[in-house]
């Protein structure tokens, strides 16, 4: 299949490689750009662990070179791998969801452990609130935002005007960015009717359903592997 990949780089290139290994033709056309907001000083707090719900948040802890052994709890394996690739040596994956991450932290640490949650401007769920309810001390620091493209990049425009089989959606924000860019590019109808929309979760699929997308499939597991398995 010819599949549009709209997630930010460098994750888009990694997903494209995985699609090629499965025999598909990826069309890499990022619709979101990561804007770094702040880098955290590792001496600013005595944190017992760092929480990651996205690999994008690693931009906020680049100064932790002297603390590469700090425990990191990541929401899924892709985020955990990105943390290991960045040089962190004590990384544990929760296996998929915010609830899994909440339970993992509670099983490994005891309140009132102090946690550094590095996150994006838009977040699904309230991990900080859930952990505070367990009496953990959580410092939530927003370290990046995702900025959506106003128009579809050329590869996406060409694909929607010609032959396309599917679009991968990793987040609700990326799905919304696709709809907005397709609308502004006067290709919304093609974007809703031509491709199969492969979504990581029902939450991700929600804006597409509301817009009237004709064919939506939701991964059995909310991670990249589950999403890729939808494509066959």
mmCIF file of C-alpha atoms in Angstrom:
data_model
loop_
_atom_site.group_PDB
_atom_site.id
_atom_site.type_symbol
_atom_site.label_atom_id
_atom_site.label_comp_id
_atom_site.label_asym_id
_atom_site.label_seq_id
_atom_site.Cartn_x
_atom_site.Cartn_y
_atom_site.Cartn_z
ATOM 1 C CA UNK A 1 0.000 0.000 0.000
ATOM 2 C CA UNK A 2 0.943 3.660 -0.447
ATOM 3 C CA UNK A 3 0.722 5.098 3.078
ATOM 4 C CA UNK A 4 1.030 8.717 4.157
ATOM 5 C CA UNK A 5 3.203 9.325 7.239
ATOM 6 C CA UNK A 6 2.473 12.731 8.787
ATOM 7 C CA UNK A 7 4.271 12.520 12.152
ATOM 8 C CA UNK A 8 7.236 14.819 12.900
ATOM 9 C CA UNK A 9 10.823 13.971 12.076
ATOM 10 C CA UNK A 10 12.895 12.031 13.021
ATOM 11 C CA UNK A 11 10.078 9.638 14.005
ATOM 12 C CA UNK A 12 8.583 9.859 10.490
ATOM 13 C CA UNK A 13 11.747 8.424 8.945
ATOM 14 C CA UNK A 14 11.751 5.544 11.437
ATOM 15 C CA UNK A 15 8.119 4.734 10.681
ATOM 16 C CA UNK A 16 8.814 4.916 6.945
ATOM 17 C CA UNK A 17 11.606 2.392 7.349
ATOM 18 C CA UNK A 18 9.291 0.023 9.246
ATOM 19 C CA UNK A 19 6.660 0.343 6.507
ATOM 20 C CA UNK A 20 9.184 -0.475 3.782
ATOM 21 C CA UNK A 21 10.219 -3.574 5.721
ATOM 22 C CA UNK A 22 6.567 -4.654 5.558
ATOM 23 C CA UNK A 23 6.450 -4.122 1.796
ATOM 24 C CA UNK A 24 4.585 -0.820 1.777
ATOM 25 C CA UNK A 25 5.466 2.463 0.070
ATOM 26 C CA UNK A 26 5.637 5.285 2.643
ATOM 27 C CA UNK A 27 4.930 8.872 1.644
ATOM 28 C CA UNK A 28 6.714 10.971 4.251
ATOM 29 C CA UNK A 29 4.980 14.302 4.682
ATOM 30 C CA UNK A 30 5.268 15.677 8.263
ATOM 31 C CA UNK A 31 2.404 17.948 9.286
ATOM 32 C CA UNK A 32 3.682 18.728 12.780
ATOM 33 C CA UNK A 33 6.904 20.436 13.748
ATOM 34 C CA UNK A 34 8.404 20.122 17.224
ATOM 35 C CA UNK A 35 9.093 23.479 18.858
ATOM 36 C CA UNK A 36 11.365 23.170 21.894
ATOM 37 C CA UNK A 37 10.321 25.494 24.722
ATOM 38 C CA UNK A 38 12.775 24.864 27.558
ATOM 39 C CA UNK A 39 15.666 22.629 28.635
ATOM 40 C CA UNK A 40 15.551 21.613 32.276
ATOM 41 C CA UNK A 41 18.543 22.160 34.549
ATOM 42 C CA UNK A 42 19.308 18.754 36.127
ATOM 43 C CA UNK A 43 20.344 20.529 39.336
ATOM 44 C CA UNK A 44 16.989 22.286 39.652
ATOM 45 C CA UNK A 45 15.436 19.422 41.605
ATOM 46 C CA UNK A 46 16.221 16.161 43.374
ATOM 47 C CA UNK A 47 13.985 13.948 41.280
ATOM 48 C CA UNK A 48 13.658 10.219 41.928
ATOM 49 C CA UNK A 49 12.580 9.498 38.345
ATOM 50 C CA UNK A 50 11.634 11.086 35.020
ATOM 51 C CA UNK A 51 8.345 10.344 33.246
ATOM 52 C CA UNK A 52 8.059 10.360 29.446
ATOM 53 C CA UNK A 53 4.815 10.052 27.505
ATOM 54 C CA UNK A 54 6.443 10.993 24.197
ATOM 55 C CA UNK A 55 9.904 10.726 22.708
ATOM 56 C CA UNK A 56 9.499 14.382 21.695
ATOM 57 C CA UNK A 57 9.948 15.360 25.347
ATOM 58 C CA UNK A 58 13.578 14.225 25.283
ATOM 59 C CA UNK A 59 14.425 17.683 23.918
ATOM 60 C CA UNK A 60 13.791 19.007 27.427
ATOM 61 C CA UNK A 61 16.344 16.843 29.233
ATOM 62 C CA UNK A 62 19.329 17.232 26.943
ATOM 63 C CA UNK A 63 21.345 18.753 29.800
ATOM 64 C CA UNK A 64 21.114 15.563 31.883
ATOM 65 C CA UNK A 65 24.463 14.265 30.582
ATOM 66 C CA UNK A 66 25.750 13.806 34.141
ATOM 67 C CA UNK A 67 22.601 11.947 35.216
ATOM 68 C CA UNK A 68 22.179 9.341 32.481
ATOM 69 C CA UNK A 69 21.439 6.715 35.134
ATOM 70 C CA UNK A 70 18.357 8.520 36.479
ATOM 71 C CA UNK A 71 15.367 6.137 36.328
ATOM 72 C CA UNK A 72 13.099 6.888 33.369
ATOM 73 C CA UNK A 73 9.602 5.465 33.075
ATOM 74 C CA UNK A 74 8.291 5.653 29.507
ATOM 75 C CA UNK A 75 4.728 5.110 28.323
ATOM 76 C CA UNK A 76 5.699 2.647 25.578
ATOM 77 C CA UNK A 77 8.598 0.807 24.003
ATOM 78 C CA UNK A 78 9.146 3.331 21.197
ATOM 79 C CA UNK A 79 9.581 6.140 23.718
ATOM 80 C CA UNK A 80 11.761 3.921 25.889
ATOM 81 C CA UNK A 81 13.982 3.070 22.920
ATOM 82 C CA UNK A 82 14.362 6.754 22.066
ATOM 83 C CA UNK A 83 15.477 7.440 25.642
ATOM 84 C CA UNK A 84 18.027 4.616 25.489
ATOM 85 C CA UNK A 85 19.266 5.875 22.118
ATOM 86 C CA UNK A 86 19.724 9.289 23.755
ATOM 87 C CA UNK A 87 22.109 7.706 26.250
ATOM 88 C CA UNK A 88 19.915 7.049 29.280
ATOM 89 C CA UNK A 89 20.790 3.733 30.911
ATOM 90 C CA UNK A 90 17.941 3.042 33.364
ATOM 91 C CA UNK A 91 14.799 3.041 31.225
ATOM 92 C CA UNK A 92 11.603 1.028 31.752
ATOM 93 C CA UNK A 93 8.656 0.825 29.377
ATOM 94 C CA UNK A 94 5.106 0.677 30.747
ATOM 95 C CA UNK A 95 3.884 -1.086 27.625
ATOM 96 C CA UNK A 96 1.386 1.322 26.132
ATOM 97 C CA UNK A 97 -1.085 3.526 28.022
ATOM 98 C CA UNK A 98 -1.070 6.315 30.611
ATOM 99 C CA UNK A 99 -2.840 3.964 33.009
ATOM 100 C CA UNK A 100 -0.050 1.417 32.495
ATOM 101 C CA UNK A 101 2.530 4.115 33.234
ATOM 102 C CA UNK A 102 0.659 5.249 36.346
ATOM 103 C CA UNK A 103 0.585 1.666 37.644
ATOM 104 C CA UNK A 104 4.242 1.052 36.762
ATOM 105 C CA UNK A 105 5.410 4.067 38.747
ATOM 106 C CA UNK A 106 3.235 3.067 41.709
ATOM 107 C CA UNK A 107 4.703 -0.450 41.651
ATOM 108 C CA UNK A 108 8.326 0.737 41.543
ATOM 109 C CA UNK A 109 8.351 3.820 43.777
ATOM 110 C CA UNK A 110 6.818 4.822 47.079
ATOM 111 C CA UNK A 111 5.173 8.156 47.873
ATOM 112 C CA UNK A 112 6.170 10.871 48.382
ATOM 113 C CA UNK A 113 8.829 10.242 45.712
ATOM 114 C CA UNK A 114 9.450 13.347 43.583
ATOM 115 C CA UNK A 115 8.853 12.833 39.850
ATOM 116 C CA UNK A 116 9.786 15.001 36.882
ATOM 117 C CA UNK A 117 7.155 14.709 34.159
ATOM 118 C CA UNK A 118 8.474 16.266 30.936
ATOM 119 C CA UNK A 119 5.643 16.704 28.484
ATOM 120 C CA UNK A 120 4.157 18.541 25.553
ATOM 121 C CA UNK A 121 1.762 21.467 25.588
ATOM 122 C CA UNK A 122 -1.137 19.198 24.607
ATOM 123 C CA UNK A 123 -1.514 15.974 26.558
ATOM 124 C CA UNK A 124 -3.973 13.084 26.528
ATOM 125 C CA UNK A 125 -5.208 12.323 30.023
ATOM 126 C CA UNK A 126 -3.912 13.594 33.354
ATOM 127 C CA UNK A 127 -0.949 11.488 34.406
ATOM 128 C CA UNK A 128 0.295 14.125 36.845
ATOM 129 C CA UNK A 129 -3.102 14.272 38.546
ATOM 130 C CA UNK A 130 -3.351 10.485 38.790
ATOM 131 C CA UNK A 131 0.058 10.224 40.444
ATOM 132 C CA UNK A 132 -0.580 13.156 42.769
ATOM 133 C CA UNK A 133 -3.730 11.327 43.878
ATOM 134 C CA UNK A 134 -1.387 8.499 44.936
ATOM 135 C CA UNK A 135 0.564 11.068 47.017
ATOM 136 C CA UNK A 136 3.534 11.367 44.663
ATOM 137 C CA UNK A 137 5.114 14.784 44.204
ATOM 138 C CA UNK A 138 4.980 15.550 40.478
ATOM 139 C CA UNK A 139 6.746 18.430 38.748
ATOM 140 C CA UNK A 140 5.067 18.811 35.352
ATOM 141 C CA UNK A 141 7.245 20.796 32.948
ATOM 142 C CA UNK A 142 6.039 21.577 29.417
ATOM 143 C CA UNK A 143 9.170 21.342 27.257
ATOM 144 C CA UNK A 144 7.767 21.384 23.713
ATOM 145 C CA UNK A 145 4.790 22.136 21.554
ATOM 146 C CA UNK A 146 3.712 20.772 18.188
ATOM 147 C CA UNK A 147 2.959 23.304 15.472
ATOM 148 C CA UNK A 148 0.705 22.141 12.641
ATOM 149 C CA UNK A 149 1.294 22.952 8.968
ATOM 150 C CA UNK A 150 -1.294 25.283 7.452
ATOM 151 C CA UNK A 151 -1.212 23.492 4.089
ATOM 152 C CA UNK A 152 -0.433 19.953 3.010
ATOM 153 C CA UNK A 153 3.201 19.509 1.950
ATOM 154 C CA UNK A 154 3.712 18.630 -1.704
ATOM 155 C CA UNK A 155 4.120 14.835 -1.213
ATOM 156 C CA UNK A 156 0.756 14.673 0.570
ATOM 157 C CA UNK A 157 -0.918 16.907 -2.017
ATOM 158 C CA UNK A 158 0.324 14.732 -4.873
ATOM 159 C CA UNK A 159 -0.742 11.545 -3.079
ATOM 160 C CA UNK A 160 -4.280 12.753 -2.345
ATOM 161 C CA UNK A 161 -4.626 14.004 -5.894
ATOM 162 C CA UNK A 162 -3.499 10.652 -7.253
ATOM 163 C CA UNK A 163 -3.160 7.216 -5.676
ATOM 164 C CA UNK A 164 -3.125 6.708 -1.908
ATOM 165 C CA UNK A 165 -4.226 3.792 0.249
ATOM 166 C CA UNK A 166 -3.838 4.934 3.834
ATOM 167 C CA UNK A 167 -2.805 7.557 6.371
ATOM 168 C CA UNK A 168 -1.194 6.803 9.737
ATOM 169 C CA UNK A 169 -2.390 8.844 12.712
ATOM 170 C CA UNK A 170 -0.325 8.616 15.901
ATOM 171 C CA UNK A 171 -2.124 11.288 17.943
ATOM 172 C CA UNK A 172 -5.340 13.254 18.077
ATOM 173 C CA UNK A 173 -3.316 16.373 17.325
ATOM 174 C CA UNK A 174 -1.817 14.848 14.167
ATOM 175 C CA UNK A 175 -5.278 13.776 12.977
ATOM 176 C CA UNK A 176 -6.579 17.301 13.540
ATOM 177 C CA UNK A 177 -3.555 18.755 11.723
ATOM 178 C CA UNK A 178 -4.252 16.491 8.731
ATOM 179 C CA UNK A 179 -7.876 17.616 8.555
ATOM 180 C CA UNK A 180 -6.976 21.298 8.854
ATOM 181 C CA UNK A 181 -4.202 21.151 6.237
ATOM 182 C CA UNK A 182 -6.364 19.125 3.832
ATOM 183 C CA UNK A 183 -9.216 21.616 4.231
ATOM 184 C CA UNK A 184 -6.925 24.599 3.586
ATOM 185 C CA UNK A 185 -5.459 22.803 0.556
ATOM 186 C CA UNK A 186 -8.973 22.138 -0.822
ATOM 187 C CA UNK A 187 -8.407 18.401 -0.593
ATOM 188 C CA UNK A 188 -10.556 17.578 2.438
ATOM 189 C CA UNK A 189 -13.065 15.458 0.491
ATOM 190 C CA UNK A 190 -10.266 13.380 -1.030
ATOM 191 C CA UNK A 191 -8.618 13.126 2.381
ATOM 192 C CA UNK A 192 -11.811 11.813 3.958
ATOM 193 C CA UNK A 193 -12.900 9.405 1.209
ATOM 194 C CA UNK A 194 -9.783 8.035 -0.518
ATOM 195 C CA UNK A 195 -7.505 6.589 2.173
ATOM 196 C CA UNK A 196 -8.023 4.223 5.056
ATOM 197 C CA UNK A 197 -7.265 6.130 8.260
ATOM 198 C CA UNK A 198 -5.155 3.955 10.555
ATOM 199 C CA UNK A 199 -5.447 5.338 14.101
ATOM 200 C CA UNK A 200 -3.527 4.459 17.251
ATOM 201 C CA UNK A 201 -6.612 4.739 19.480
ATOM 202 C CA UNK A 202 -10.272 5.717 19.517
ATOM 203 C CA UNK A 203 -9.256 9.088 20.924
ATOM 204 C CA UNK A 204 -7.031 9.641 17.895
ATOM 205 C CA UNK A 205 -9.864 8.600 15.582
ATOM 206 C CA UNK A 206 -12.413 10.987 17.136
ATOM 207 C CA UNK A 207 -11.741 14.086 14.972
ATOM 208 C CA UNK A 208 -11.728 11.943 11.833
ATOM 209 C CA UNK A 209 -15.070 10.362 12.738
ATOM 210 C CA UNK A 210 -16.520 13.812 13.471
ATOM 211 C CA UNK A 211 -15.325 15.044 10.065
ATOM 212 C CA UNK A 212 -16.962 12.103 8.287
ATOM 213 C CA UNK A 213 -13.977 9.950 7.299
ATOM 214 C CA UNK A 214 -15.219 6.983 5.289
ATOM 215 C CA UNK A 215 -12.870 4.240 6.497
ATOM 216 C CA UNK A 216 -11.264 4.262 9.955
ATOM 217 C CA UNK A 217 -9.382 1.413 11.609
ATOM 218 C CA UNK A 218 -8.152 1.506 15.203
ATOM 219 C CA UNK A 219 -5.148 -0.387 16.523
ATOM 220 C CA UNK A 220 -5.704 -3.156 19.041
ATOM 221 C CA UNK A 221 -2.802 -1.745 21.072
ATOM 222 C CA UNK A 222 -2.011 1.979 21.406
ATOM 223 C CA UNK A 223 1.564 1.797 20.152
ATOM 224 C CA UNK A 224 3.449 1.963 16.858
ATOM 225 C CA UNK A 225 3.618 -1.811 16.477
ATOM 226 C CA UNK A 226 -0.148 -2.075 16.891
ATOM 227 C CA UNK A 227 -0.616 0.651 14.286
ATOM 228 C CA UNK A 228 1.709 -1.023 11.799
ATOM 229 C CA UNK A 229 -0.069 -4.341 12.252
ATOM 230 C CA UNK A 230 -3.270 -2.679 11.010
ATOM 231 C CA UNK A 231 -1.546 -2.102 7.676
ATOM 232 C CA UNK A 232 -0.672 -5.773 7.271
#
